[in-house]
Amino acid sequence: MLLMLRESVKCRLWIAMDRWYLCKIFFAFLELNQFDWVTKAKRNTALFQKEIEPLTRRERYVPLTPIMLIREGFKPLTRQATVGLASIAIPDIYLKQPYTLTNRKGKQVTKQRYVQIAAIVAMRLKEDEASSNAEQLDDESPATYKGAYLIISNRHVAPGSFADLC
């Protein structure tokens, strides 16, 4: 169905997914077919932050959990919430995505690469407040902290450069 939609429409299309659809193979399919995606991060979503080592200048990817990112952005978010803003972008966040290649022996091998994503800490929506009392604390539940949650997307544009999103 998505491929039929892609054939009839040439502009940028977004897929807003429930957190249950968070599947890296599905993400790869969407990106291969020029779809953009956005979803809430689950508690067990494996995220990484790129850091440059000061002495060697080498890149390294530090594993993070969504809760760690929400806590990092929560204090600035609450300061800005009084001004009317309800989200904070966290830079240099990556997600591991699988890709397939052929090795020297001709076998298909699946490897992982780090793909940059957008990570945004946002305050809880009013319609979500009623369901927060019945939340479970398993890996499939959303990552939340004091009413804030993490939204992730494959579009990691810099602030002020939203002209290409239309």
C-alpha positions as a printed Julia matrix, in Angstrom:
166×3 Matrix{Float64}:
  0.0     0.0    0.0
  2.83    2.4    0.84
  4.56    1.66  -2.47
  1.31    2.41  -4.35
  1.06    5.72  -2.51
  4.7     6.51  -3.35
  4.0     5.92  -7.07
  1.11    8.39  -7.11
  2.71   11.14  -4.97
  6.16   12.64  -5.62
  6.42   15.04  -2.65
  7.91   14.22   0.76
  5.74   11.75   2.7
  5.91   11.17   6.45
  4.97    7.97   8.26
  3.93    8.64  11.87
  4.18    5.32  13.7
  3.01    4.03  16.99
  5.93    2.82  19.08
  4.93   -0.83  18.43
  6.09   -0.46  14.81
  9.63    0.44  15.85
 11.46   -2.06  13.64
 14.79   -1.31  11.97
 13.98   -3.4    8.9
 10.8    -1.38   8.4
 12.82    1.85   8.85
 15.25    0.72   6.16
 12.31   -0.04   3.82
 10.83    3.43   4.43
 14.12    5.22   3.77
 14.83    3.13   0.67
 11.48    4.27  -0.75
 11.98    7.97   0.2
  9.56    8.04   3.15
 10.36    9.91   6.34
  9.35    8.43   9.69
  8.64    9.7   13.19
  7.75    7.8   16.38
  7.99    7.86  20.16
 11.01    6.0   21.5
 10.43    2.9   23.57
 12.27    2.27  26.83
 14.5    -0.35  25.18
 15.42    1.63  22.05
 19.2     1.44  21.59
 20.54    4.91  20.82
 24.08    6.22  20.55
 25.68    9.66  20.88
 28.7    10.55  18.77
 31.66   11.93  20.68
 35.12   12.97  19.51
 37.95   11.82  21.76
 40.02   14.88  22.72
 43.5    13.38  22.3
 43.13   11.08  19.31
 40.29   13.01  17.55
 38.65    9.65  16.78
 34.89    9.28  16.67
 33.25    6.94  19.12
 29.61    6.12  19.75
 28.47    6.02  23.36
 25.36    3.89  24.06
 22.43    5.75  25.63
 18.9     4.94  26.69
 15.93    7.16  25.87
 15.43    7.86  29.59
 18.98    9.27  29.78
 18.24   11.64  26.89
 14.93   12.73  28.4
 16.6    13.5   31.72
 19.33   15.45  29.9
 16.77   17.64  28.14
 14.2    17.86  30.94
 15.59   20.84  32.88
 16.01   23.11  29.8
 12.58   21.92  28.61
 10.86   22.98  31.84
 12.6    26.36  31.68
 11.36   26.93  28.14
  7.87   25.57  28.82
  7.01   28.81  30.61
  7.79   30.71  27.39
  5.48   28.46  25.37
  8.06   26.13  23.83
  7.53   22.44  24.52
 10.47   20.65  22.88
 14.27   20.44  22.99
 16.41   18.89  20.22
 19.38   16.76  21.27
 22.21   16.76  18.68
 24.42   13.93  17.43
 22.11   10.99  18.2
 22.5     7.82  16.15
 20.66    4.55  15.64
 22.26    1.33  14.41
 20.68    0.1   11.21
 21.4    -3.14   9.38
 22.61   -3.27   5.79
 23.53   -6.2    3.59
 26.66   -6.61   1.49
 28.47   -9.4   -0.29
 31.83  -10.51   1.15
 34.85  -11.81  -0.79
 33.5   -15.35  -0.75
 30.22  -14.23  -2.36
 28.08  -14.67   0.76
 25.49  -12.13   1.88
 26.55  -10.57   5.2
 24.47   -8.26   7.39
 26.46   -5.47   9.04
 25.46   -2.52  11.21
 26.08    1.17  10.57
 25.35    4.24  12.63
 22.67    6.45  11.06
 22.05    9.93  12.4
 18.51   10.61  13.61
 16.67   13.51  15.19
 15.92   13.16  18.89
 13.5    15.62  20.46
 12.44   15.74  24.1
  8.87   17.01  24.38
  6.35   17.54  27.15
  3.49   15.08  27.46
  0.39   15.87  25.45
 -2.87   16.41  27.33
 -4.51   13.39  25.67
 -1.7    11.17  27.0
 -2.19   12.19  30.64
 -5.23    9.94  31.13
 -3.29    6.84  30.06
 -0.22    7.58  32.22
 -1.8     6.08  35.35
 -2.11    2.63  33.74
  1.41    2.58  32.24
  3.46   -0.59  32.5
  7.2    -0.49  33.06
  8.24   -3.12  30.53
 10.58   -2.69  27.56
  7.7    -2.09  25.16
  6.27    0.88  27.07
  7.23    4.42  26.06
 10.26    6.09  27.59
  8.94    8.88  29.83
 10.27   11.0   32.67
  8.07   13.39  34.67
  5.66   13.9   31.78
  8.32   14.27  29.07
  8.98   11.76  26.28
 11.4    11.26  23.4
 10.41   11.57  19.75
 12.81   10.19  17.14
 12.85   10.68  13.38
 15.13   10.08  10.42
 15.02   13.82   9.52
 17.89   15.5   11.37
 17.8    18.97   9.8
 19.4    21.94  11.5
 17.06   24.51  13.07
 16.02   27.12  10.53
 16.53   24.84   7.52
 13.0    23.52   7.18
 12.45   24.78   3.61
 13.24   21.37   2.13
 10.62   19.62   4.26
  7.71   20.8    2.08
